[in-house]
mmCIF file of C-alpha atoms in Angstrom:
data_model
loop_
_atom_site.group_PDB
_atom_site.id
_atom_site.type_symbol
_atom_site.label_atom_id
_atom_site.label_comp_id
_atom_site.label_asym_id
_atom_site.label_seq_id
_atom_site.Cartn_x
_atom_site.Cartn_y
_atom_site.Cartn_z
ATOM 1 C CA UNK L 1 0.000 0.000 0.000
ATOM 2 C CA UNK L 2 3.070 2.462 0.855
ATOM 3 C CA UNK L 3 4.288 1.934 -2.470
ATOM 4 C CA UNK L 4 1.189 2.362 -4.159
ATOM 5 C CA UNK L 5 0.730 5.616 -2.703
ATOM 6 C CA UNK L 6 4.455 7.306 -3.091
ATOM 7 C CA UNK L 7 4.016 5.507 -7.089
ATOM 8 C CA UNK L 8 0.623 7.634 -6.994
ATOM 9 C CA UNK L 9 2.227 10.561 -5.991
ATOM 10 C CA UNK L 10 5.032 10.414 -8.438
ATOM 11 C CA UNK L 11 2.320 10.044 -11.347
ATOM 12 C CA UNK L 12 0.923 13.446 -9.951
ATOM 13 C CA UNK L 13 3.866 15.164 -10.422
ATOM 14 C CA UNK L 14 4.615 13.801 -13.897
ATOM 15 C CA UNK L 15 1.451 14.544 -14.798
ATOM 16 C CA UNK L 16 1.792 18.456 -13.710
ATOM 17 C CA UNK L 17 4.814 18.800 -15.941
ATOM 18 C CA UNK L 18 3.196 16.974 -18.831
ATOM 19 C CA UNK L 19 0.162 19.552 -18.576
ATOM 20 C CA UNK L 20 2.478 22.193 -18.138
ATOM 21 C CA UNK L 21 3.996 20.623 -21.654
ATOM 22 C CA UNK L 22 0.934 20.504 -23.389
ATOM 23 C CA UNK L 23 0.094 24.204 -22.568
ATOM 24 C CA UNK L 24 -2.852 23.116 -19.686
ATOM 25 C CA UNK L 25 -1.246 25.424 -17.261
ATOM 26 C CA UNK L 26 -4.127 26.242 -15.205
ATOM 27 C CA UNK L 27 -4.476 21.874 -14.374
ATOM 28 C CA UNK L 28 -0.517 21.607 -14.001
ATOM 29 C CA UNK L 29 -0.764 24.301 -11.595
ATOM 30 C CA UNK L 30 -3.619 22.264 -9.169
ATOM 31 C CA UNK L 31 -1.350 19.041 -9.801
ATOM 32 C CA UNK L 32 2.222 20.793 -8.878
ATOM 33 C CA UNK L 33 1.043 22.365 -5.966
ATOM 34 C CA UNK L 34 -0.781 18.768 -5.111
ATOM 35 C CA UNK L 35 3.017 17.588 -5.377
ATOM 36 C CA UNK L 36 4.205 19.809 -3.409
ATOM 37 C CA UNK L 37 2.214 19.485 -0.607
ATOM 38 C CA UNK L 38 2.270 15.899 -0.661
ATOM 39 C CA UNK L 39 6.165 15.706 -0.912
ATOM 40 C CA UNK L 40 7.591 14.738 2.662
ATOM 41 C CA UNK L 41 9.977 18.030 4.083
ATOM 42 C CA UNK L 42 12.751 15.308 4.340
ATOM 43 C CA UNK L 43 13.205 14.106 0.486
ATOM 44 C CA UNK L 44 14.701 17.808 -0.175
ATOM 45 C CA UNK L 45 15.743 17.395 -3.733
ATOM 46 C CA UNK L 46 12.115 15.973 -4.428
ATOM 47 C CA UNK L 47 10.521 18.661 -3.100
ATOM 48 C CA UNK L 48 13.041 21.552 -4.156
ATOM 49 C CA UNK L 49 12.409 20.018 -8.291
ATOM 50 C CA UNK L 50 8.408 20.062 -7.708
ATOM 51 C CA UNK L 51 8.571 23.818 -6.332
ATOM 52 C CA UNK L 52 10.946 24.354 -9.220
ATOM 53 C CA UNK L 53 8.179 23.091 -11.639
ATOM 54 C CA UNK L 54 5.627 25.117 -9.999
ATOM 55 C CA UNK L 55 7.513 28.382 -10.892
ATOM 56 C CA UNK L 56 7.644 27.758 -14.602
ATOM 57 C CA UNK L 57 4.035 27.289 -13.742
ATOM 58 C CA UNK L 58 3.134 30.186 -12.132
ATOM 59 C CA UNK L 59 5.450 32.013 -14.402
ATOM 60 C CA UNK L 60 3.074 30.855 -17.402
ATOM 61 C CA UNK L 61 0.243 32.970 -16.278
ATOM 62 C CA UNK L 62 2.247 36.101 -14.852
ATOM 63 C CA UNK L 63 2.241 35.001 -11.299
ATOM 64 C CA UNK L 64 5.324 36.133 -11.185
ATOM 65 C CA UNK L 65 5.505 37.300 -7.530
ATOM 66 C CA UNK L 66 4.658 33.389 -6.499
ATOM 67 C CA UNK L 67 6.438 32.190 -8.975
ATOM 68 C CA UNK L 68 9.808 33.306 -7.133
ATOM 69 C CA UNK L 69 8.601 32.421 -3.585
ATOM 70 C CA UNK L 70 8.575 28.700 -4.678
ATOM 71 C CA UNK L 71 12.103 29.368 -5.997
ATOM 72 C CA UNK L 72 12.903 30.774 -3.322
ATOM 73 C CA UNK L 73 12.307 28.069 -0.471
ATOM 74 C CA UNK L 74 13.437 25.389 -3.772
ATOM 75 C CA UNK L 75 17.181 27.335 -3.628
ATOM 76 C CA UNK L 76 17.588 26.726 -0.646
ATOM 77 C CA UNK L 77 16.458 22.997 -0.811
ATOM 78 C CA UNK L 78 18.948 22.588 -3.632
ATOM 79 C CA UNK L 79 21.723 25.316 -3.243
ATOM 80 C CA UNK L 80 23.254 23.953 -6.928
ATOM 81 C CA UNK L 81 20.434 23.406 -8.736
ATOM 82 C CA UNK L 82 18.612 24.934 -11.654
ATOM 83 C CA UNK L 83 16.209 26.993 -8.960
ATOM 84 C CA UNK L 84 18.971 28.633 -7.675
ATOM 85 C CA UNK L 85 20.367 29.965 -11.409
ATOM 86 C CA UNK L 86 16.536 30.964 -12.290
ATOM 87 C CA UNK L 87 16.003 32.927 -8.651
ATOM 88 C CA UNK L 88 19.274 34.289 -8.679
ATOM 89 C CA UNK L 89 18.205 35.488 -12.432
ATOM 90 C CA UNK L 90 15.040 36.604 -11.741
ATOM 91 C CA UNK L 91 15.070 38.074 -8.581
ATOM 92 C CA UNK L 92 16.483 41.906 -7.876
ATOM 93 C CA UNK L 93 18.619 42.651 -5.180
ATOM 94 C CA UNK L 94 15.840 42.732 -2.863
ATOM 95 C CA UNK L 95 15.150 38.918 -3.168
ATOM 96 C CA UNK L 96 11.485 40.691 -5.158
ATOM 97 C CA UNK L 97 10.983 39.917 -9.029
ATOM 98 C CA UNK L 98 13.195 41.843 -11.188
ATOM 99 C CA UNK L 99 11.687 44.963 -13.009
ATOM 100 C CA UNK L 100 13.095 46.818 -16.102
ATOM 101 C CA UNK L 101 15.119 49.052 -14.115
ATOM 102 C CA UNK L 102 16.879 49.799 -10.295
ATOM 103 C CA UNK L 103 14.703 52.929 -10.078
ATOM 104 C CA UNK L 104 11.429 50.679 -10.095
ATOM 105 C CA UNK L 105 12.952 47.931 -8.087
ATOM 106 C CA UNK L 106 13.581 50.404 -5.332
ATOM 107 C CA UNK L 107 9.856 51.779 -5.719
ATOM 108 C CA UNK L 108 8.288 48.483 -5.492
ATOM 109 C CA UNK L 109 10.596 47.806 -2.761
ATOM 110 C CA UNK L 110 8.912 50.775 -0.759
ATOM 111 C CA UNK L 111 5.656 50.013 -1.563
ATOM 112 C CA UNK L 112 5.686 46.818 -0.662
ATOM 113 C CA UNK L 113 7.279 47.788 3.007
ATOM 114 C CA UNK L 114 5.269 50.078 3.958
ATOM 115 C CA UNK L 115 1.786 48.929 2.404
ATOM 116 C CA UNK L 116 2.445 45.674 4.483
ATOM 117 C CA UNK L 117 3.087 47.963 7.831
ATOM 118 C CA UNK L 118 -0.529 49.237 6.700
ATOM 119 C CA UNK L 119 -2.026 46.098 6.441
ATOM 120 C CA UNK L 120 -0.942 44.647 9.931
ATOM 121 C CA UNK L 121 -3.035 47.153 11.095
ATOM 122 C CA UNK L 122 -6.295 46.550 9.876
ATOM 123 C CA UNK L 123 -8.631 43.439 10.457
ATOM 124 C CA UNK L 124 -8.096 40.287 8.006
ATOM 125 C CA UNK L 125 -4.382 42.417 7.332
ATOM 126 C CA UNK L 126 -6.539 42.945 3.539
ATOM 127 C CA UNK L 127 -7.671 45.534 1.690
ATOM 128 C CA UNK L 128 -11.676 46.219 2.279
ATOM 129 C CA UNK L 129 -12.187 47.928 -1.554
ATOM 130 C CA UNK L 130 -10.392 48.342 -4.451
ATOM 131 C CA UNK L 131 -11.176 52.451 -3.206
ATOM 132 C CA UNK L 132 -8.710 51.813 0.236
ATOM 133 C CA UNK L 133 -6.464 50.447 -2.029
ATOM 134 C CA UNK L 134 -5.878 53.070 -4.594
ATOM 135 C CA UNK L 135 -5.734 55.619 -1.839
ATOM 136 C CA UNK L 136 -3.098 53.710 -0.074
ATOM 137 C CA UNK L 137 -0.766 53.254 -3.148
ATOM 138 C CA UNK L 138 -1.847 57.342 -3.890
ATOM 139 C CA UNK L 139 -0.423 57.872 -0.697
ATOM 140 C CA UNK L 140 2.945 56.239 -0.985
ATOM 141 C CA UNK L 141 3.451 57.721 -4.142
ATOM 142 C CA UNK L 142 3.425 60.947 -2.836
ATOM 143 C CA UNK L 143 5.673 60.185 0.152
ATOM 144 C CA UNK L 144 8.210 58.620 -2.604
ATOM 145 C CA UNK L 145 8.638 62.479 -4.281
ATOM 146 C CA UNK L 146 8.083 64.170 -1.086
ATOM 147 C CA UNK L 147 11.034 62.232 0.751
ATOM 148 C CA UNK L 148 13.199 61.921 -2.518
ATOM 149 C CA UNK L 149 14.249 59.293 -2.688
ATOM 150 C CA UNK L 150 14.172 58.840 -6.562
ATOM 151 C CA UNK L 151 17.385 61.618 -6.657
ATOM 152 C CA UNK L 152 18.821 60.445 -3.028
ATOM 153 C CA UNK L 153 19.269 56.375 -3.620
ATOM 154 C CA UNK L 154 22.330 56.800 -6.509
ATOM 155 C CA UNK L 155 25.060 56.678 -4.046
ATOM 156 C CA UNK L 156 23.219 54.531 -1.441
ATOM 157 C CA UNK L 157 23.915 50.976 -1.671
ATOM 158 C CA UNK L 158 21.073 47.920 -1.021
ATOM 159 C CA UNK L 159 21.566 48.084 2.410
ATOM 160 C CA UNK L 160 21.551 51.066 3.005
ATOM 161 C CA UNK L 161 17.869 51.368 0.539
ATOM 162 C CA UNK L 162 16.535 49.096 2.887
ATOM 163 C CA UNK L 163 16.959 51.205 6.071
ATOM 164 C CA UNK L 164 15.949 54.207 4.651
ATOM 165 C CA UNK L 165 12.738 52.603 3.238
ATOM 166 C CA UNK L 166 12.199 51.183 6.745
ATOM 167 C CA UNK L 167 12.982 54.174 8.542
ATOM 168 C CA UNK L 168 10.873 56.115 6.780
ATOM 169 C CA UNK L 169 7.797 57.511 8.581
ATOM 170 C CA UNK L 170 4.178 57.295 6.438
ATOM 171 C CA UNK L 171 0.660 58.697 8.077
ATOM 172 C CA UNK L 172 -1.622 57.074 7.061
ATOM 173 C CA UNK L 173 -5.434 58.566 7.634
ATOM 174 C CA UNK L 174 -8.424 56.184 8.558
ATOM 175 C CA UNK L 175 -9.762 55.068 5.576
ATOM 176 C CA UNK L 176 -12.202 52.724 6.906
ATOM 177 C CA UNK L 177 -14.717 52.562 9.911
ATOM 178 C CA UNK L 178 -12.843 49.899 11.826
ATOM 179 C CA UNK L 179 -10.246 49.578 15.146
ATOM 180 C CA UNK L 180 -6.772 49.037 14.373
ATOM 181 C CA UNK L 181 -5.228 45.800 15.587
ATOM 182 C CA UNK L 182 -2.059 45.737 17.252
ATOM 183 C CA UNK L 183 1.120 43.706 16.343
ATOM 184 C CA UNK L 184 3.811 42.546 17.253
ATOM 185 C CA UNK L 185 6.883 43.552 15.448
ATOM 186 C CA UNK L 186 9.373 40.414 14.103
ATOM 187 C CA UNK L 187 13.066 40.935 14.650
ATOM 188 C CA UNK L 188 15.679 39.264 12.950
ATOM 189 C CA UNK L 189 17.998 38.331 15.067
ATOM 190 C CA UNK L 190 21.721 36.003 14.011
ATOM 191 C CA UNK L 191 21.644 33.450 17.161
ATOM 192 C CA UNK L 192 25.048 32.497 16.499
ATOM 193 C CA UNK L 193 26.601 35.797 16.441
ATOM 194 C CA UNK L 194 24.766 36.665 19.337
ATOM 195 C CA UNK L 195 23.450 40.132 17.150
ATOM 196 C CA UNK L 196 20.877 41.460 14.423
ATOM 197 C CA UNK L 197 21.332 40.242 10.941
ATOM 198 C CA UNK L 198 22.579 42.332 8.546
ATOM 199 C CA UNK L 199 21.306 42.074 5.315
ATOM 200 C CA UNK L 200 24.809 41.096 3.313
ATOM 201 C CA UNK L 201 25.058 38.584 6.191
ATOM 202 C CA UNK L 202 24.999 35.051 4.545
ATOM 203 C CA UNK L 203 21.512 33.382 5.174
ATOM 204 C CA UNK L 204 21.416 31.280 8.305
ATOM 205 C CA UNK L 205 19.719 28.841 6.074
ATOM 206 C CA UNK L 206 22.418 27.632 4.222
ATOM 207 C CA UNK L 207 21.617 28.844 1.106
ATOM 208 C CA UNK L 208 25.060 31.139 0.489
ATOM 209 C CA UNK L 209 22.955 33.741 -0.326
ATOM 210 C CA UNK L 210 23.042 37.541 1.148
ATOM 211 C CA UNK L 211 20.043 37.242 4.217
ATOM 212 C CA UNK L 212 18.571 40.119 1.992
ATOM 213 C CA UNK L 213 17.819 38.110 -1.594
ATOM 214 C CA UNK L 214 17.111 35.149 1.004
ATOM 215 C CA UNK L 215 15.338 34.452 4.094
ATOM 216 C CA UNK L 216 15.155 38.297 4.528
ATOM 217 C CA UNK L 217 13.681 38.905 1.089
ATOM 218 C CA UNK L 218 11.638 41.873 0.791
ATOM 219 C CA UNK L 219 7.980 40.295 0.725
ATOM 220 C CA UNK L 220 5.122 41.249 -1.705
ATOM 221 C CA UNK L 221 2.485 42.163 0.471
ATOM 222 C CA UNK L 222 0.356 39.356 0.409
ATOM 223 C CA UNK L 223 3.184 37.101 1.329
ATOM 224 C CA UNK L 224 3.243 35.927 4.831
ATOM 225 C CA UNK L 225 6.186 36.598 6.797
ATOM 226 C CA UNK L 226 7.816 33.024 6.828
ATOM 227 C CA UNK L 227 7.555 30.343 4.525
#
């Protein structure tokens, strides 16, 4: 019965990638991700070739933003392997998907900071309307000229992007009827050094990767914080 059902499972996945072949991305997708979650956390190179798979899924229909987070956790399944040459191609120095130029990855990189320090505070951490959302983005926009960072960033490396982004202080106004929720606020801390990580640290994961294109990636905002 146990090797009827890991046989079963290896069908599943060969029949993702032969729907992905045949252009039926939409049923390779369901079947990938039913490979992935059926793939024990202990056969890493398994599960590091079905995440791969699911990328050039996801990739397919423009799901680009999910597309790297499975490369990212299937680089650092398989440090060597052909996720890591793809995510190290695709993704910008912020560990986000790569845009046509630095000035947009550092926008998105904003945005995506501070819209998901919006969204911790409000209930369901999701937009209500397509309205609250407009406004939001409207908002950040304006903070990006008014703080200047499009003529201030030349000179700065990643690093020190990243702390300006995150030190940067945005109001937002109430844009919906509801209490704000309070959070808690994750720090990333390097056990064995005994101090903060840094984000040209190498990942504590083993990857070999900077902590910032890895672990520390700069999340989309409907990413969850780990995983």
């Amino acid at each position: 019965m146990k090797s009827r059902g890991c046989k079963e499972k290896k069908l599943e996945f060969q029949r993702g990638r032969r729907a992905l072949s045949t252009h039926d991305v939409p049923l390779a997708i369901k079947l990938l991700k039913t490979a992935v979650d059926d793939c024990p956390a202990t056969e890493r190179a398994s599960l590091a070739r079905r995440l791969y798979w699911l990328s050039l899924a996801l990739r397919r229909i423009g799901k680009d933003g999910l597309a790297l987070k499975a490369l990212s956790s299937a680089q650092r399944l398989a440090p060597r392997g052909y996720a890591r040459s793809m995510y190290q191609r695709l993704a910008n120095a912020y560990g986000m998907p790569r845009s046509s130029c630095t000035e947009h990855d550092d926008y998105r990189a904003f945005c995506s900071i501070h819209i998901r320090r919006y969204l911790e505070r409000v209930p369901y951490r999701s937009f209500s309307s397509q309205e609250e959302s407009d406004q939001v983005l409207t908002i950040l926009a304006d903070a990006w000229l008014r703080l200047g960072f499009a003529s201030t960033l030349a000179e700065a490396d990643c690093n020190e992007r990243l702390k300006q982004f995150r030190e940067a202080r945005i109001s937002f106004p109430r844009l919906r009827a509801t209490p704000d929720i309070i959070t808690g606020k994750t720090i990333d801390v390097n056990f064995y050094h005994g101090r903060l990580m840094n984000p040209e640290d190498r990942c504590s994961c083993g990857s070999g990767l900077p902590y910032r294109m890895c672990c520390g990636r700069t999340r989309l905002p409907y990413e969850k914080e780990h995983g």
